[in-house]
PDB file of C-alpha atoms in Angstrom:
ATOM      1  CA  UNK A   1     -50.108  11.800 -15.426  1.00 87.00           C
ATOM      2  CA  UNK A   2     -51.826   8.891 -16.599  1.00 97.00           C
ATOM      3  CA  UNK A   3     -55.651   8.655 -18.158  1.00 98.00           C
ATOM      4  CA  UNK A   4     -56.918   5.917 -16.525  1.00 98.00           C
ATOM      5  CA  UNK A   5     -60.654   3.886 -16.013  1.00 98.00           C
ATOM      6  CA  UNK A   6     -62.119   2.358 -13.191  1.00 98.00           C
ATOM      7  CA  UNK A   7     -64.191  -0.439 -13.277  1.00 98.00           C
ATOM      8  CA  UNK A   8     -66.027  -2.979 -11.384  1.00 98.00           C
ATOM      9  CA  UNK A   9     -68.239  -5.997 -12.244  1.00 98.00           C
ATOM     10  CA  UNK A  10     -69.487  -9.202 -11.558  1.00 96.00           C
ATOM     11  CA  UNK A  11     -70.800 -12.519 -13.349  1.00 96.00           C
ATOM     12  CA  UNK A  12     -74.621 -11.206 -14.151  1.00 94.00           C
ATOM     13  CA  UNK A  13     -72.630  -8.523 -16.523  1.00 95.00           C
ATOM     14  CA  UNK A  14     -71.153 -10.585 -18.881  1.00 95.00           C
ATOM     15  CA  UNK A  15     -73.595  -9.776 -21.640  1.00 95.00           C
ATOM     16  CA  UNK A  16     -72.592  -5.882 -21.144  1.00 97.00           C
ATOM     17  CA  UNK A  17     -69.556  -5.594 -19.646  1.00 98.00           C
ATOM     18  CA  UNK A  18     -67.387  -6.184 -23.311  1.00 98.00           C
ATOM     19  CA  UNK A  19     -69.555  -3.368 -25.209  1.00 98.00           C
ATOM     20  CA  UNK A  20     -68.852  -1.178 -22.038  1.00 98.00           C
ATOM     21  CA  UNK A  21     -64.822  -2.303 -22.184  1.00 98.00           C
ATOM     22  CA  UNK A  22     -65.104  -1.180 -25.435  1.00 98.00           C
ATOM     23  CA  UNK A  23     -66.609   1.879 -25.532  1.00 98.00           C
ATOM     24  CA  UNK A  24     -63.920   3.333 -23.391  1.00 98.00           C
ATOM     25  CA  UNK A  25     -60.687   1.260 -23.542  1.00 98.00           C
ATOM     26  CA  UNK A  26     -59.625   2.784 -26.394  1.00 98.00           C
ATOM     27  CA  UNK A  27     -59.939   6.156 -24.894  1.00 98.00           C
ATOM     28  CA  UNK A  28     -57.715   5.927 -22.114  1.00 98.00           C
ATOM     29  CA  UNK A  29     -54.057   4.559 -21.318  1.00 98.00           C
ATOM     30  CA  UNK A  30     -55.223   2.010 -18.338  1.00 98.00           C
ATOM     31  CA  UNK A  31     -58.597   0.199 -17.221  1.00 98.00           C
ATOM     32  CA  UNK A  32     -58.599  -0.998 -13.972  1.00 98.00           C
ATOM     33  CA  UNK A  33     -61.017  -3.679 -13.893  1.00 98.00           C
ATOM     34  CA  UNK A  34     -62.827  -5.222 -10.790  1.00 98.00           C
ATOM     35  CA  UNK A  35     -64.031  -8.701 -11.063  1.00 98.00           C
ATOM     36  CA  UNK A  36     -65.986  -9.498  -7.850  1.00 98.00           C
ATOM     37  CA  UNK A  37     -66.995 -13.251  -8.267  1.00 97.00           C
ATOM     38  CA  UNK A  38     -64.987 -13.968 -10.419  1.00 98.00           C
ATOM     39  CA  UNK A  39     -62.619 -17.349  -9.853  1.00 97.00           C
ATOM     40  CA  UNK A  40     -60.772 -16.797 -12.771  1.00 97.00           C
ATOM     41  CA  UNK A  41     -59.684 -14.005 -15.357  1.00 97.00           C
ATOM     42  CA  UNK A  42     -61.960 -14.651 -18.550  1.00 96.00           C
ATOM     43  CA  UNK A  43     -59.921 -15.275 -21.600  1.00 96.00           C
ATOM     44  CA  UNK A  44     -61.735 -13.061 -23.571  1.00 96.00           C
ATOM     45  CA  UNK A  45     -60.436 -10.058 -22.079  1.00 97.00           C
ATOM     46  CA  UNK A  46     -57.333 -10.838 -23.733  1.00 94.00           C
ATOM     47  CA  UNK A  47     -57.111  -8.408 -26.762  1.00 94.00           C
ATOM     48  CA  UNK A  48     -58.069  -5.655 -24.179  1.00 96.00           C
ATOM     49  CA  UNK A  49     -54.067  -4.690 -23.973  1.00 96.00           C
ATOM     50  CA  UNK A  50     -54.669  -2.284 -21.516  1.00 98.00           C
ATOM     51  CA  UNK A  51     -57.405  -3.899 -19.446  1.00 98.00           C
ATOM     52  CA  UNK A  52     -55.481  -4.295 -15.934  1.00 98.00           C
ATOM     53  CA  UNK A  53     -57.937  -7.744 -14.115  1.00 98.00           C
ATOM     54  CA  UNK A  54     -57.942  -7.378 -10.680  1.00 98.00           C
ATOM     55  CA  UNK A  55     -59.845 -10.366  -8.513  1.00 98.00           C
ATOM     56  CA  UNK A  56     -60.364  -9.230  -4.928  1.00 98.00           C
ATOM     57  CA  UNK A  57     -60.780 -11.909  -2.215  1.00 96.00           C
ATOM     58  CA  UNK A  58     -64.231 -10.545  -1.403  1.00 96.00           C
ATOM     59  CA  UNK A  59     -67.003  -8.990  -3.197  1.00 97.00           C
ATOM     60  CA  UNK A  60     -66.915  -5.451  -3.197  1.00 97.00           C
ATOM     61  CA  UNK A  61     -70.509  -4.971  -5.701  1.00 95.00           C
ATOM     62  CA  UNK A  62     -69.844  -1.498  -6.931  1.00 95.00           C
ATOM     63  CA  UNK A  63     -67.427  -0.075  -4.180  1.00 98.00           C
ATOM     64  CA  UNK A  64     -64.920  -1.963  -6.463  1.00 98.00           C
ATOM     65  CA  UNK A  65     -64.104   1.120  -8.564  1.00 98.00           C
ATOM     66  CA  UNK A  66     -62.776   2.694  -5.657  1.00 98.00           C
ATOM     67  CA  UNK A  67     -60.224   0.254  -4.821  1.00 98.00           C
ATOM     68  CA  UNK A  68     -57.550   1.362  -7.360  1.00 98.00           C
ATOM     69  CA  UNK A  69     -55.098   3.657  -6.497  1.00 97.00           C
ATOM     70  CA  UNK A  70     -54.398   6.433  -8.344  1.00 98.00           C
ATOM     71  CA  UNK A  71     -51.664   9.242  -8.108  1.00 98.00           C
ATOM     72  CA  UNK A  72     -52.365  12.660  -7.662  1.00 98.00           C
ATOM     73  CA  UNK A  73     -52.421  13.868 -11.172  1.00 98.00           C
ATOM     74  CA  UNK A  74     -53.894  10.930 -12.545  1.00 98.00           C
ATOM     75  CA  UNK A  75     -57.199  11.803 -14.317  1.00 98.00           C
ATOM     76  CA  UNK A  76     -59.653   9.016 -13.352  1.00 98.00           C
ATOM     77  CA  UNK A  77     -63.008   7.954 -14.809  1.00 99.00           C
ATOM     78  CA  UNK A  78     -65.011   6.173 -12.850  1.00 98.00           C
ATOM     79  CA  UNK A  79     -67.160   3.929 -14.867  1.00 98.00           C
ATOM     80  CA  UNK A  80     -69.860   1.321 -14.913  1.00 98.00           C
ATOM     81  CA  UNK A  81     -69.817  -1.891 -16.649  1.00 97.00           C
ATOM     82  CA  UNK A  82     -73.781  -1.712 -18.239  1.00 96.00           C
ATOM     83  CA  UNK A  83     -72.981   1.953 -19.564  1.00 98.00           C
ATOM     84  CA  UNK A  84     -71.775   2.741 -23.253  1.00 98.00           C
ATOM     85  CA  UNK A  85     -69.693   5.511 -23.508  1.00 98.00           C
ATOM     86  CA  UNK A  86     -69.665   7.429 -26.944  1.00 98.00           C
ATOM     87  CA  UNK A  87     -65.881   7.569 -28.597  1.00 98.00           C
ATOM     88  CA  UNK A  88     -65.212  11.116 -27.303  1.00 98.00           C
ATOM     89  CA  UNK A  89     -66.147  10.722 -23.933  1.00 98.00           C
ATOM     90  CA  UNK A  90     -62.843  11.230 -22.639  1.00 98.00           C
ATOM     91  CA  UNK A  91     -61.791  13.959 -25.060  1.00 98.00           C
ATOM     92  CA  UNK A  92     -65.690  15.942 -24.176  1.00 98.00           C
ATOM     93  CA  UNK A  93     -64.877  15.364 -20.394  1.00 98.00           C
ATOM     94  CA  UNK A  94     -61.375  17.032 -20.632  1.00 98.00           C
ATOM     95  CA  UNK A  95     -62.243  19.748 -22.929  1.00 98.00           C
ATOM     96  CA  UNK A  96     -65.651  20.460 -20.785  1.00 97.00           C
ATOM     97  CA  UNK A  97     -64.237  20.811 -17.099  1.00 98.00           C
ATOM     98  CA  UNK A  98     -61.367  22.804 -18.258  1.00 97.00           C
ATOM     99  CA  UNK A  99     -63.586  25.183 -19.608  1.00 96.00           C
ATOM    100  CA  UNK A 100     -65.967  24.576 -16.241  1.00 96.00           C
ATOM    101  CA  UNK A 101     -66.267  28.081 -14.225  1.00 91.00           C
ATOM    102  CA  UNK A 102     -66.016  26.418 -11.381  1.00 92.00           C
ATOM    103  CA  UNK A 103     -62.818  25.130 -10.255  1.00 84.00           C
ATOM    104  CA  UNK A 104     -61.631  22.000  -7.749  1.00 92.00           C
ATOM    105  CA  UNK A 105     -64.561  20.289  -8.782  1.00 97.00           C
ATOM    106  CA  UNK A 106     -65.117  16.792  -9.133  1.00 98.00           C
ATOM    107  CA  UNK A 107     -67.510  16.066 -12.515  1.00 98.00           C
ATOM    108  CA  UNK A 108     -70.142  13.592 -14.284  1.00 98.00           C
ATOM    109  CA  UNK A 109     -73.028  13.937 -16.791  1.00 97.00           C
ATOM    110  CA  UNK A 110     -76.091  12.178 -14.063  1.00 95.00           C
ATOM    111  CA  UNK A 111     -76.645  14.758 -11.872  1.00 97.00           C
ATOM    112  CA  UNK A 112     -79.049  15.315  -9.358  1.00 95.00           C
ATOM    113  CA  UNK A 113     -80.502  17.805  -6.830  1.00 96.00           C
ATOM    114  CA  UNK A 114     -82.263  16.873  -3.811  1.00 94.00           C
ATOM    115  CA  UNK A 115     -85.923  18.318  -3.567  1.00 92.00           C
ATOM    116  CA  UNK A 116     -87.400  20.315  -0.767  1.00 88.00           C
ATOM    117  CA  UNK A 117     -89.079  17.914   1.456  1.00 83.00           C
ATOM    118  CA  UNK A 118     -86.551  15.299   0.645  1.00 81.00           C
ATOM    119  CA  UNK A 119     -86.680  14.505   4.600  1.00 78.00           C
ATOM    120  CA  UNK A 120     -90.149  13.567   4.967  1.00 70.00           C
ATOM    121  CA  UNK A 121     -90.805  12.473   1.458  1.00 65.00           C
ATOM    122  CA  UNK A 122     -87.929  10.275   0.567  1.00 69.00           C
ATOM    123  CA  UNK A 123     -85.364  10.003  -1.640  1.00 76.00           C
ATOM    124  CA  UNK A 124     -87.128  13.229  -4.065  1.00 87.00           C
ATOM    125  CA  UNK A 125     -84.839  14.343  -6.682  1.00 91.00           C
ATOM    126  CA  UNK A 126     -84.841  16.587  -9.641  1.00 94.00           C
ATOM    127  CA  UNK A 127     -82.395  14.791 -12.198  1.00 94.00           C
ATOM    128  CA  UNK A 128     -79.630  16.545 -14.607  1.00 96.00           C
ATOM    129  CA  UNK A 129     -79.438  13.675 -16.443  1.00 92.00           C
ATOM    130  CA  UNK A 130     -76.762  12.049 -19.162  1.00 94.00           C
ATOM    131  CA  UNK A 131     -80.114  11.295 -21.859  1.00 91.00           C
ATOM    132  CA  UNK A 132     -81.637  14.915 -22.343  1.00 94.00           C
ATOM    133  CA  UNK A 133     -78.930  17.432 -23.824  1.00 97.00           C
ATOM    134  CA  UNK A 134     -77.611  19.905 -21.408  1.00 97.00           C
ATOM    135  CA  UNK A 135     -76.063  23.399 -22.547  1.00 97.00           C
ATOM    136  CA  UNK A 136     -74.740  24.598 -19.371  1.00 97.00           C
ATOM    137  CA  UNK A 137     -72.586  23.220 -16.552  1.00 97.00           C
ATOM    138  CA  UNK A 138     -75.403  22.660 -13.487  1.00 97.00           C
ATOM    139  CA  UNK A 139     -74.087  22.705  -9.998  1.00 97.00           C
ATOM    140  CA  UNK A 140     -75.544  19.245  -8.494  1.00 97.00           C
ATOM    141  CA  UNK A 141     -76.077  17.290  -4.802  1.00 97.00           C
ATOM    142  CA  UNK A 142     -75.197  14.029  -6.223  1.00 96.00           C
ATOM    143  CA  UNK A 143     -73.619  12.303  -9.315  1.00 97.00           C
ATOM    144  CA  UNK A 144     -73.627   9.148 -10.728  1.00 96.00           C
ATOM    145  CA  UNK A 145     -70.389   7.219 -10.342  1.00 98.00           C
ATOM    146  CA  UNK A 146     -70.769   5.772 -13.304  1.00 98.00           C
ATOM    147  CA  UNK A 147     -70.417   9.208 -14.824  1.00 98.00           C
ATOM    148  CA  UNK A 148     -67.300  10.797 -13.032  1.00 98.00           C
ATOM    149  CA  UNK A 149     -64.585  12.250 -13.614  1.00 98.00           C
ATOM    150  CA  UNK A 150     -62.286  13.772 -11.272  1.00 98.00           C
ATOM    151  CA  UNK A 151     -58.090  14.020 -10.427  1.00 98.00           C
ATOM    152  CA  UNK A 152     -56.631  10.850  -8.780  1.00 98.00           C
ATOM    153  CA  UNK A 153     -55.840  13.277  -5.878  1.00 98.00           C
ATOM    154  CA  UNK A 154     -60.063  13.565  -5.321  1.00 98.00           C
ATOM    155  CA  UNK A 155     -60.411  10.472  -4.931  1.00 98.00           C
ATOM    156  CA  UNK A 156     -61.913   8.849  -1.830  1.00 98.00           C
ATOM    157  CA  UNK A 157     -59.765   6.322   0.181  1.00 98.00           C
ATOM    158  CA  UNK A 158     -61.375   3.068  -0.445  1.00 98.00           C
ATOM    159  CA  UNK A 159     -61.371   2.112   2.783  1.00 98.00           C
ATOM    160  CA  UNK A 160     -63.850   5.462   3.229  1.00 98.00           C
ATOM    161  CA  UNK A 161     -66.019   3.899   0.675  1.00 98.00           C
ATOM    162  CA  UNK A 162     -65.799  -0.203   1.210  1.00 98.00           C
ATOM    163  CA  UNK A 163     -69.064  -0.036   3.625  1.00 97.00           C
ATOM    164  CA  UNK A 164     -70.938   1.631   1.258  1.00 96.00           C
ATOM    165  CA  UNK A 165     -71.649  -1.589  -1.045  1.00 94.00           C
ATOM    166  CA  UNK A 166     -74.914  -0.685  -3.326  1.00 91.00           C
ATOM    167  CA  UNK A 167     -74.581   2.778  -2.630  1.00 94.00           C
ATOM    168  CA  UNK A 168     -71.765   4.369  -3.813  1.00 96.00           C
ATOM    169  CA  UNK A 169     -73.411   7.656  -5.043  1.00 96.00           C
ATOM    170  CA  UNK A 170     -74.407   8.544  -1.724  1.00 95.00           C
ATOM    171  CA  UNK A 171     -71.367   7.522  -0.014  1.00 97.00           C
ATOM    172  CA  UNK A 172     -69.247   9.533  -2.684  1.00 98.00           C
ATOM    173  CA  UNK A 173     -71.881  12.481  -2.251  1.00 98.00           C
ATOM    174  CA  UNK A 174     -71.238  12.906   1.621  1.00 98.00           C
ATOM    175  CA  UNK A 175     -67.460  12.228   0.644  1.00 98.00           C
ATOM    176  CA  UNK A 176     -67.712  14.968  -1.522  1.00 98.00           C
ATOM    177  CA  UNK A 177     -69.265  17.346   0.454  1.00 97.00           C
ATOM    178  CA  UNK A 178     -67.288  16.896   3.560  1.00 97.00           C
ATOM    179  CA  UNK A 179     -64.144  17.847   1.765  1.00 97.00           C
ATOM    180  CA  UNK A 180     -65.608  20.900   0.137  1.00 97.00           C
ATOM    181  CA  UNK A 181     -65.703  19.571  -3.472  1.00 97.00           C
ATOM    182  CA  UNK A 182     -68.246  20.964  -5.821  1.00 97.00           C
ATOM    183  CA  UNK A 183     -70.062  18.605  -7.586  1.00 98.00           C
ATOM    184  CA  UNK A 184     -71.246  19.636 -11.618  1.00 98.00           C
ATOM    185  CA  UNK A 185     -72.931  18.322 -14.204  1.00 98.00           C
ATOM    186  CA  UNK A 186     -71.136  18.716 -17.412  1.00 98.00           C
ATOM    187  CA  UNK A 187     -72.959  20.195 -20.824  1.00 97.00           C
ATOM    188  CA  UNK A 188     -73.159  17.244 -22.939  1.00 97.00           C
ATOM    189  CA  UNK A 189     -75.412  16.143 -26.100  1.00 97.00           C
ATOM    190  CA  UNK A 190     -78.530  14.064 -26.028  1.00 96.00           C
ATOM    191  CA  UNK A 191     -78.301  10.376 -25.380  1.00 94.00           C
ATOM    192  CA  UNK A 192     -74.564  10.897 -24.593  1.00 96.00           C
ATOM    193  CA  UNK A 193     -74.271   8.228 -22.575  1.00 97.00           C
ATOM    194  CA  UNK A 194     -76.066   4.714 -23.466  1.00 97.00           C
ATOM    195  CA  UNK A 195     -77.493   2.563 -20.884  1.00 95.00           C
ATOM    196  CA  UNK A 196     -77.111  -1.055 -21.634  1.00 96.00           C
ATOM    197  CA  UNK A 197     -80.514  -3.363 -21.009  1.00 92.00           C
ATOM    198  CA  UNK A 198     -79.801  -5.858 -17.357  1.00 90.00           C
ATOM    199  CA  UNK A 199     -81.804  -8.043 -15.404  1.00 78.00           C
ATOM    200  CA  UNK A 200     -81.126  -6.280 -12.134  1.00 69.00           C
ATOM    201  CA  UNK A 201     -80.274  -2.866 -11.323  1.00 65.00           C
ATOM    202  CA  UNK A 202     -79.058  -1.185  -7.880  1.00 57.00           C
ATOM    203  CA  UNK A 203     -82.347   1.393  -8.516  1.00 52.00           C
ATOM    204  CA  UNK A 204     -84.682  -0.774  -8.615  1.00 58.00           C
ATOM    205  CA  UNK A 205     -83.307  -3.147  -6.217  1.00 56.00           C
ATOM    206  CA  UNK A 206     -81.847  -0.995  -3.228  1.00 64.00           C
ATOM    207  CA  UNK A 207     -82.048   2.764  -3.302  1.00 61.00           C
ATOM    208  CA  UNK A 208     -85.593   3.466  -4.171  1.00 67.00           C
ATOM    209  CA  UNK A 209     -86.313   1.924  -0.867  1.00 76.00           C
ATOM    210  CA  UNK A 210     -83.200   3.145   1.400  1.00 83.00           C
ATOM    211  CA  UNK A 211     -82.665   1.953   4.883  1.00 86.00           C
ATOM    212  CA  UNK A 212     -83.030   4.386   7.871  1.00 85.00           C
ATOM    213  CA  UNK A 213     -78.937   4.223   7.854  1.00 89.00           C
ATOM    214  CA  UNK A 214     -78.309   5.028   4.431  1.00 90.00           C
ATOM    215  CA  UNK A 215     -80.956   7.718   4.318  1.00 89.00           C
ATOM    216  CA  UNK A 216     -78.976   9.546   7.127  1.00 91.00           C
ATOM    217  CA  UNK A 217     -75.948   9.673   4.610  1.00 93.00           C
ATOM    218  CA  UNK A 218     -78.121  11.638   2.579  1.00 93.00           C
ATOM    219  CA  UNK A 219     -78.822  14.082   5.141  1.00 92.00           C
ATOM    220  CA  UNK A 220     -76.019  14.997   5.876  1.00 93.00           C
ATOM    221  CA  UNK A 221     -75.474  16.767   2.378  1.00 94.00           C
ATOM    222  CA  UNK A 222     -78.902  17.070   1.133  1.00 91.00           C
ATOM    223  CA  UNK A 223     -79.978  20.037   0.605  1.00 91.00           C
ATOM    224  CA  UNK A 224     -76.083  21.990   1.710  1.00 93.00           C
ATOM    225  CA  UNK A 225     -74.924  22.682  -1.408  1.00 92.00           C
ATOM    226  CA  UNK A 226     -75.482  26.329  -2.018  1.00 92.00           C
ATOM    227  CA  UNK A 227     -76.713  27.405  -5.307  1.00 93.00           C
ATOM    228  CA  UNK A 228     -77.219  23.197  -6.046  1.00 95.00           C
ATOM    229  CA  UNK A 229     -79.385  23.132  -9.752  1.00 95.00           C
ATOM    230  CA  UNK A 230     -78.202  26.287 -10.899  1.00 96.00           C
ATOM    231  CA  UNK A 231     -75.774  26.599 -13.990  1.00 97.00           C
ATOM    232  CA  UNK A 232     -72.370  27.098 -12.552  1.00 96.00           C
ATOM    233  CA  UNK A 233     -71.410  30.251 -14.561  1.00 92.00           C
ATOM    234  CA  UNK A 234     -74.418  31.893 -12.127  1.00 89.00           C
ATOM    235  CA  UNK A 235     -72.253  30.614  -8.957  1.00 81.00           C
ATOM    236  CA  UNK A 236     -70.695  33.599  -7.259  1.00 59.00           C
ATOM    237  CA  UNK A 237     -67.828  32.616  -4.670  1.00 53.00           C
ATOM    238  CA  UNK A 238     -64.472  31.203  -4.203  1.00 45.00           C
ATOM    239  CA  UNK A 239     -63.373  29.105  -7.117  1.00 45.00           C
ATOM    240  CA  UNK A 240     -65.826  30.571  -9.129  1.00 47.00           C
TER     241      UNK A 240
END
């Protein structure tokens, strides 16, 4: 059983991506790191020991922290490279889903819950997310990848996520959902999680305004997940 990171980044990051590297390197044996556009490893991920470069012949935006393997004991984190994760990230993750009611679940700290409506309005959400403190585990739709955490045996096939370039979430979501995995967002502090200041963000750029195909994704698990913004020690049920 190895603790191991996910990562994947590209050029525009360079002002975040070693303050994110940092942040969570130390906390795990292995980071697999993604560098789409990359022609080159940069030298100064050198004293990053266990920072494990991978360049992939094409870019794969933010699919790219799905294309590490990982056995089926492994516990992954799936991270992003303009996030800072506090030094007991790891250690809060572990301790909080092992004390999670809920069981076979895959876990994060930005939740969300799609709103009634969602099909007519849009992409409407109520968010569960990883800036205002949380005291209970809340049973969510979606979760931020950047946020997960979940047993190498969870994790998608990348070649069931490659397609889904800029949105990941969603993708992951319907994933999710298909195989019956419960998706919860952890207790955590306040500001647990940092988000670092970039020029461009997949928000602003692509899902606010989804196309017709991507929407569909989100029907298909919008709206399914019974008991979805309720604290999980309220869930009733198998695994419960």
């Amino acid at each position: 059983m190895t603790l191991r990171a996910h990562m994947a980044t590209y050029p525009a990051r360079r002002e975040t991506l070693p303050r994110a590297l940092a942040s969570i390197a130390p906390q795990v044996d292995r980071v697999i790191l993604v560098l789409n556009d990359y022609a080159e490893v940069p030298e100064w991920l050198g004293p990053f020991a266990n920072v494990e470069p991978v360049l992939p012949p094409d870019d794969l935006k933010d699919t790219g922290k799905f294309l590490p393997e990982a056995a089926p004991d492994d516990d992954v984190f799936l991270t992003d490279d303009d996030l800072l994760y506090p030094s007991d990230y790891v250690a809060h993750t572990l301790a909080a889903a092992a004390d999670c009611a809920l069981r076979d679940a895959v876990f994060g700290y930005h939740g969300s819950c799609l709103k009634p409506g969602f099909r007519k309005t849009g992409f409407d959400r109520q968010y569960f997310g990883m800036h205002r403190a949380q005291d209970r585990d809340i049973l969510v739709d979606m979760i931020g990848t950047g946020t997960v955490y979940l047993k190498g045996r969870q994790l998608p096939p990348f070649a069931e996520m490659a397609s889904a370039r800029r949105f990941t979430d969603i993708r992951f979501a319907r994933l999710c959902h298909a195989a019956g995995l419960p998706r919860v967002a952890l207790r955590h502090r306040a500001a647990f999680i940092e988000e670092l200041p970039v020029s461009e963000s997949l928000y602003r750029s692509f899902t606010r305004n989804l196309p017709p195909e991507v929407f569909d994704e989100v029907k298909a698990f919008g709206r399914k997940t019974p008991g979805a913004g309720r604290p999980v020690d309220e869930q009733q049920g198998p695994g419960a």
